[in-house]
Coordinates of C-alpha atoms in Angstrom, one line a residue:
Chain T
X108 CA -43.8 -5.7 19.4
X109 CA -43.8 -9.4 19.6
X110 CA -40.1 -10.3 19.2
X111 CA -41.1 -13.0 16.7
X112 CA -42.9 -10.5 14.5
X113 CA -41.0 -8.7 11.8
X114 CA -42.1 -5.5 10.3
X115 CA -42.3 -5.4 6.5
X116 CA -38.9 -4.3 5.1
X117 CA -40.5 -1.6 3.0
X118 CA -41.9 0.0 6.2
X119 CA -38.5 -0.2 7.9
X120 CA -36.7 1.4 4.9
X121 CA -39.0 4.4 5.2
X122 CA -38.8 4.9 8.9
X123 CA -35.2 4.0 9.6
X124 CA -33.6 7.3 8.7
X125 CA -36.0 9.4 10.9
X126 CA -35.6 6.9 13.8
X127 CA -31.8 6.8 13.5
X128 CA -31.6 10.6 13.5
X129 CA -33.9 10.6 16.5
X130 CA -31.5 8.3 18.4
X131 CA -28.5 10.5 17.5
X132 CA -30.3 13.6 19.0
X133 CA -29.5 12.0 22.4
X134 CA -25.8 12.3 21.7
X135 CA -22.9 10.7 19.8
X136 CA -23.1 6.9 19.7
X137 CA -21.8 3.9 17.6
X138 CA -23.5 1.6 15.1
X139 CA -24.1 -1.5 17.3
X140 CA -25.7 0.8 20.0
X141 CA -28.0 2.4 17.4
X142 CA -29.0 -1.1 16.2
X143 CA -29.7 -2.2 19.8
X144 CA -31.8 0.9 20.5
X145 CA -33.8 0.4 17.4
X146 CA -34.4 -3.2 18.4
X147 CA -35.4 -2.2 22.0
X148 CA -37.8 0.4 20.6
X149 CA -39.6 -2.4 18.9
X150 CA -38.4 -2.1 15.3
X151 CA -36.8 -5.5 15.4
X152 CA -33.3 -6.5 14.4
X153 CA -31.8 -4.0 11.9
X154 CA -28.9 -5.6 10.1
X155 CA -25.5 -4.0 9.8
X156 CA -25.9 -4.2 6.0
X157 CA -28.9 -1.9 6.3
X158 CA -27.8 0.4 9.0
X159 CA -24.2 1.4 8.0
X160 CA -25.0 2.4 4.4
X161 CA -27.8 4.6 5.9
X162 CA -25.3 6.1 8.3
X163 CA -22.9 6.7 5.3
X164 CA -25.7 8.5 3.4
X165 CA -26.4 10.7 6.5
X166 CA -22.7 11.5 6.6
X167 CA -22.6 12.4 2.9
X168 CA -25.6 14.7 3.4
X169 CA -23.6 16.5 6.1
X170 CA -26.1 15.6 8.8
X171 CA -23.7 13.3 10.7
X172 CA -20.0 13.5 11.5
X173 CA -17.9 10.5 12.5
X174 CA -14.9 9.9 14.7
X175 CA -13.0 6.7 15.7
X176 CA -12.6 6.4 19.4
X177 CA -10.4 3.8 21.1
X178 CA -12.3 1.0 22.9
X179 CA -11.8 0.2 26.5
X180 CA -10.1 -3.2 26.3
X181 CA -11.8 -3.9 23.0
X182 CA -11.6 -2.7 19.4
X183 CA -12.1 1.0 18.7
X184 CA -15.6 2.2 17.8
X185 CA -16.7 4.6 15.1
X186 CA -19.0 7.2 16.7
X187 CA -21.6 9.1 14.9
X188 CA -22.7 12.5 16.0
X189 CA -25.3 15.0 14.5
X190 CA -24.0 18.2 13.0
X191 CA -25.9 21.4 13.6
X192 CA -27.6 20.8 10.2
X193 CA -28.3 17.2 11.3
X194 CA -30.1 18.4 14.4
X195 CA -32.3 20.7 12.3
X196 CA -32.9 17.8 9.8
X197 CA -33.7 15.4 12.7
X198 CA -36.3 17.8 14.0
X199 CA -37.7 18.5 10.6
X200 CA -38.0 14.8 9.7
X201 CA -39.7 14.0 13.1
X202 CA -42.3 16.7 12.4
X203 CA -42.9 15.5 8.9
X204 CA -43.1 11.9 10.0
X205 CA -45.7 12.9 12.7
X206 CA -47.8 14.5 10.0
X207 CA -47.4 11.5 7.7
X208 CA -48.4 9.0 10.4
X209 CA -51.4 11.2 11.4
X210 CA -52.6 10.9 7.8
X211 CA -52.0 7.1 7.6
X212 CA -53.5 6.6 11.0
X213 CA -56.6 8.5 10.1
X214 CA -57.0 6.2 7.1
X215 CA -56.1 2.9 8.7
X216 CA -58.0 3.6 12.0
X217 CA -61.2 3.7 9.9
X218 CA -60.4 0.3 8.6
X219 CA -59.6 -1.0 12.1
X220 CA -62.8 0.4 13.5
X221 CA -64.8 -1.1 10.7
X222 CA -63.2 -4.5 11.4
X223 CA -63.9 -4.1 15.1
X224 CA -67.5 -3.3 14.4
X225 CA -67.9 -6.3 12.1
X226 CA -66.3 -8.5 14.7
X227 CA -68.5 -7.2 17.5
X228 CA -71.6 -7.6 15.3
X229 CA -70.6 -11.2 14.5
X230 CA -70.2 -11.9 18.1
X231 CA -73.7 -10.6 18.9
X232 CA -75.3 -12.9 16.3
X233 CA -76.9 -16.1 17.7
Chain G
X88 CA -20.7 -14.2 21.5
X89 CA -19.1 -16.1 18.7
X90 CA -15.4 -16.8 19.1
X91 CA -13.1 -15.2 16.5
X92 CA -12.1 -17.6 13.7
X93 CA -8.4 -18.0 14.1
X94 CA -8.0 -18.4 10.4
X95 CA -9.1 -14.8 9.9
X96 CA -6.6 -13.1 12.2
X97 CA -3.6 -13.0 9.8
X98 CA -3.4 -9.8 7.7
X99 CA -2.7 -11.9 4.5
X100 CA -1.4 -8.8 2.6
X101 CA -4.2 -6.7 4.0
X102 CA -2.9 -4.0 6.3
X103 CA -5.8 -4.4 8.8
X104 CA -6.5 -7.1 11.2
X105 CA -10.2 -8.2 11.1
X106 CA -10.3 -11.2 13.4
X107 CA -14.2 -11.2 13.5
X108 CA -14.6 -11.2 9.7
X109 CA -14.4 -14.4 7.7
X110 CA -11.4 -14.3 5.3
X111 CA -13.4 -15.1 2.1
X112 CA -16.0 -12.5 3.0
X113 CA -13.3 -9.9 3.5
X114 CA -11.4 -10.8 0.4
X115 CA -14.5 -10.5 -1.8
X116 CA -15.4 -7.2 -0.1
X117 CA -11.9 -5.7 -0.6
X118 CA -11.9 -6.8 -4.3
X119 CA -15.3 -5.2 -5.0
X120 CA -14.2 -2.0 -3.2
X121 CA -11.0 -1.8 -5.2
X122 CA -13.0 -2.3 -8.4
X123 CA -15.2 0.6 -7.4
X124 CA -11.9 2.6 -7.0
X125 CA -12.3 3.2 -3.3
X126 CA -9.1 4.2 -1.5
X127 CA -7.2 2.1 0.9
X128 CA -8.3 4.4 3.8
X129 CA -12.0 4.1 2.8
X130 CA -11.8 0.3 2.5
X131 CA -10.0 0.0 5.8
X132 CA -12.6 2.2 7.5
X133 CA -15.5 0.1 6.1
X134 CA -13.7 -3.2 7.1
X135 CA -13.0 -1.9 10.6
X136 CA -16.8 -1.0 11.0
X137 CA -17.7 -4.5 9.9
X138 CA -15.2 -6.1 12.3
X139 CA -16.3 -4.1 15.3
X140 CA -20.0 -4.6 14.6
X141 CA -19.4 -8.4 14.3
X142 CA -17.3 -8.4 17.5
X143 CA -20.1 -6.7 19.4
X144 CA -23.1 -8.5 17.9
X145 CA -21.5 -11.9 17.8
X146 CA -22.9 -12.3 14.2
X147 CA -20.8 -13.4 11.2
X148 CA -20.2 -10.8 8.5
X149 CA -22.4 -12.8 6.2
X150 CA -25.3 -12.8 8.7
X151 CA -25.0 -9.1 9.6
X152 CA -24.0 -7.6 6.3
X153 CA -25.1 -10.2 3.7
X154 CA -23.3 -10.8 0.4
X155 CA -20.0 -8.8 0.5
X156 CA -20.3 -7.7 -3.2
X157 CA -23.9 -6.4 -2.5
X158 CA -22.8 -4.7 0.7
X159 CA -19.9 -3.1 -1.2
X160 CA -22.3 -1.8 -3.8
X161 CA -24.7 -0.4 -1.1
X162 CA -21.8 1.7 0.3
X163 CA -20.9 3.0 -3.2
X164 CA -24.4 3.6 -4.4
X165 CA -25.3 7.3 -4.3
X166 CA -21.7 8.4 -4.1
X167 CA -20.2 10.4 -7.0
X168 CA -19.1 7.9 -9.7
X169 CA -15.4 7.4 -10.0
X170 CA -13.6 6.4 -13.2
X171 CA -10.6 4.3 -12.5
X172 CA -7.6 5.4 -14.6
X173 CA -4.0 4.3 -14.3
X174 CA -1.7 7.3 -13.9
X175 CA 0.3 8.2 -17.0
X176 CA 3.5 7.7 -14.9
X177 CA 2.4 4.1 -14.1
X178 CA 1.8 3.3 -17.8
X179 CA 5.0 4.8 -18.9
X180 CA 6.9 2.9 -16.2
X181 CA 5.3 -0.3 -17.3
X182 CA 6.3 0.2 -20.9
X183 CA 9.8 1.2 -20.0
X184 CA 10.1 -1.8 -17.7
X185 CA 9.0 -4.1 -20.5
X186 CA 11.5 -2.5 -22.9
X187 CA 14.4 -2.9 -20.5
X188 CA 13.4 -6.5 -19.7
X189 CA 13.7 -7.3 -23.4
X190 CA 16.6 -5.0 -24.4
X191 CA 19.2 -5.7 -21.7
X192 CA 19.3 -9.5 -22.1
X193 CA 19.5 -9.1 -25.9
X194 CA 22.3 -6.6 -25.6
X195 CA 24.2 -9.0 -23.2
X196 CA 23.6 -11.9 -25.6
X197 CA 24.9 -9.9 -28.6
X198 CA 28.0 -8.8 -26.5
X199 CA 28.8 -12.5 -25.6
X200 CA 28.3 -13.6 -29.2
X201 CA 30.2 -10.6 -30.7
X202 CA 27.3 -9.6 -32.9
X203 CA 24.8 -6.8 -33.1
X204 CA 21.3 -6.7 -31.7
X205 CA 18.9 -7.6 -34.6
X206 CA 15.4 -6.3 -34.6
X207 CA 13.0 -8.6 -36.5
X208 CA 9.6 -8.1 -38.0
X209 CA 8.3 -10.3 -35.2
X210 CA 9.8 -7.9 -32.7
X211 CA 7.9 -5.0 -34.2
X212 CA 4.6 -7.0 -34.2
X213 CA 5.2 -8.0 -30.6
X214 CA 6.0 -4.4 -29.6
X215 CA 2.8 -3.1 -31.4
X216 CA 0.7 -5.7 -29.7
X217 CA 2.2 -4.9 -26.3
X218 CA 1.5 -1.2 -26.8
X219 CA -2.1 -1.9 -27.8
X220 CA -2.6 -4.1 -24.7
X221 CA -1.0 -1.4 -22.5
X222 CA -3.4 1.2 -24.0
X223 CA -6.4 -1.0 -23.4
X224 CA -5.4 -1.5 -19.7
X225 CA -4.7 2.2 -19.3
X226 CA -7.9 3.5 -21.0
X227 CA -10.3 0.7 -20.0
X228 CA -8.8 -0.4 -16.8
X229 CA -12.1 -0.8 -15.0
X230 CA -13.5 -3.6 -17.3
X231 CA -10.1 -5.2 -17.5
X232 CA -9.6 -5.2 -13.8
X233 CA -13.1 -6.6 -13.4
X234 CA -11.8 -9.8 -15.1
X235 CA -10.0 -10.6 -11.8
X236 CA -13.5 -11.6 -10.5
X237 CA -12.9 -14.8 -12.5
X238 CA -10.1 -16.6 -10.8
X239 CA -9.2 -18.8 -13.7
X240 CA -8.9 -15.8 -16.0
X241 CA -6.2 -14.2 -13.8
X242 CA -4.3 -17.4 -14.1
X243 CA -4.7 -18.0 -17.8
X244 CA -4.5 -14.3 -19.1
X245 CA -0.8 -13.7 -18.4
X246 CA 0.1 -16.9 -20.2
X247 CA -2.2 -16.0 -23.2
X248 CA -0.5 -12.6 -23.4
X249 CA 3.0 -14.1 -23.2
X250 CA 2.2 -16.6 -26.0
X251 CA 0.7 -13.8 -28.1
X252 CA 3.9 -11.8 -27.8
X253 CA 6.3 -14.8 -28.4
X254 CA 4.5 -16.3 -31.4
X255 CA 5.1 -13.4 -33.8
X256 CA 8.8 -13.3 -32.8
X257 CA 9.2 -17.0 -33.4
X258 CA 7.5 -16.9 -36.9
X259 CA 8.6 -13.5 -38.3
X260 CA 12.4 -13.7 -38.2
X261 CA 13.4 -11.4 -41.0
X262 CA 15.8 -8.7 -39.7
X263 CA 14.5 -5.1 -40.1
X264 CA 17.4 -3.3 -38.4
X265 CA 20.6 -3.9 -36.4
X266 CA 21.9 -1.9 -33.4
X267 CA 25.2 -1.9 -31.5
X268 CA 24.9 -4.0 -28.3
X269 CA 26.4 -1.2 -26.2
X270 CA 23.7 1.3 -27.3
X271 CA 20.9 -1.1 -26.8
X272 CA 22.2 -2.1 -23.4
X273 CA 22.7 1.5 -22.2
X274 CA 19.1 2.4 -23.4
X275 CA 17.8 -0.7 -21.7
X276 CA 19.5 0.0 -18.4
X277 CA 18.3 3.6 -18.5
X278 CA 14.7 2.4 -19.2
X279 CA 14.9 0.1 -16.2
X280 CA 16.2 2.9 -14.0
X281 CA 13.4 5.3 -15.1
X282 CA 10.9 2.5 -14.4
X283 CA 12.1 2.2 -10.8
X284 CA 11.9 5.9 -10.3
X285 CA 8.4 6.2 -11.8
X286 CA 7.0 3.2 -9.9
X287 CA 8.6 4.5 -6.7
X288 CA 7.1 7.9 -7.2
X289 CA 3.7 6.2 -7.5
X290 CA 4.2 4.7 -4.1
X291 CA 4.9 8.2 -2.6
X292 CA 1.2 8.1 -1.9
X293 CA 0.7 4.4 -1.0
X294 CA -2.9 3.2 -1.1
X295 CA -2.7 0.3 1.2
X296 CA -5.6 -0.6 3.4
X297 CA -5.4 1.6 6.5
X298 CA -6.9 0.5 9.8
X299 CA -8.5 3.6 11.4
X300 CA -8.0 2.0 14.8
X301 CA -4.2 1.8 14.3
X302 CA -1.4 4.3 13.6
X303 CA -0.7 4.6 9.8
X304 CA 2.1 2.2 8.8
X305 CA 5.1 3.0 6.6
X306 CA 6.1 1.6 3.2
X307 CA 6.0 -2.2 3.1
X308 CA 8.6 -4.6 1.8
X309 CA 6.0 -5.5 -0.9
X310 CA 6.2 -2.0 -2.2
X311 CA 9.9 -2.0 -2.4
X312 CA 9.8 -5.3 -4.3
X313 CA 7.2 -4.0 -6.7
X314 CA 9.3 -0.9 -7.6
X315 CA 12.2 -3.2 -8.5
X316 CA 10.2 -5.9 -10.2
X317 CA 11.5 -5.3 -13.7
X318 CA 15.3 -5.0 -12.8
X319 CA 14.7 -8.2 -10.8
X320 CA 13.0 -10.0 -13.8
X321 CA 15.9 -8.8 -16.0
X322 CA 18.5 -10.3 -13.7
X323 CA 16.4 -13.5 -13.6
X324 CA 16.4 -13.7 -17.4
X325 CA 20.2 -13.0 -17.6
X326 CA 20.8 -15.7 -15.0
X327 CA 18.7 -18.2 -16.9
X328 CA 20.6 -17.2 -20.0
X329 CA 24.0 -17.8 -18.3
X330 CA 22.8 -21.3 -17.1
X331 CA 21.4 -22.1 -20.6
X332 CA 24.8 -21.2 -22.2
X333 CA 26.7 -23.1 -19.6
X334 CA 24.8 -26.4 -20.1
X335 CA 24.5 -26.1 -24.0

């Protein structure tokens, strides 16, 4: 993604949970590292004010457990780890999201191909 | 990375050091969390998260977390609603403390003057008013505590309550009953002692802000002072009375 481009916030709200669960499947990590991974993946800057309430909801759902670990020469960090239920939920959400995006892609790809056809026709005109 | 604001390193009555969080942001956040009846451990945990995130991202709390009141609400939304209630022991301690604060100086005054303690109509009205106010605070403490969002009200309200209690005593001076100063003094001292015990029992489970990155602290000097606030105020009133008698 172009770093200057921001995704619509409604889109991010929908996808943030499934992406955060996906990152946590790689192992326990802390909030700032999750935000950095989301940014590196191309989702843009996710603010702490959005990320931590989500992590709190995942914890309340029993999908994530937390632990404060002492920092090395810095402040301690709160680590988030998937519970067994969280692993199952992460997998379930990933599959559901794949189905969902297949459907939306099928719809929007028609629109993209129609636009491309129109552009190419326009270019062919004298 | 942004350097910590030196003004934010002091704990300022908050038992957690948040050097990367602006003081005004932190104070508003703590107030909103308290009004939502979050425990000191929960608030300390949330503040530590904000502090560590700001330390690592170099962002200010305002930039990373937005408005502190809105962020507080976002943490509370979706959690089971809590209804803030003062504990009965706290309310009883408050009433006993107020009674002792009034009774002991009056008993001492009657002893010095060689008279009895007179209870007037104004006293009864003031006591009734004080009980109503205490009940309002005890039963509707959420909305009452929400008034502290308005800084000027927290300054004006104690004076308004004090005037509301003093005016009937000044206007309605007809004596309804008289009691021996010794009995009134003894009951007053007993009330103060019970208030200290009840308030101290409240602090058996202190709800100060706890930093999850630090070992849990013990009781603070502030808690000791709070438990003994009414005996201290009573001694203050007695001292002022002695000075007043000496100069008049």
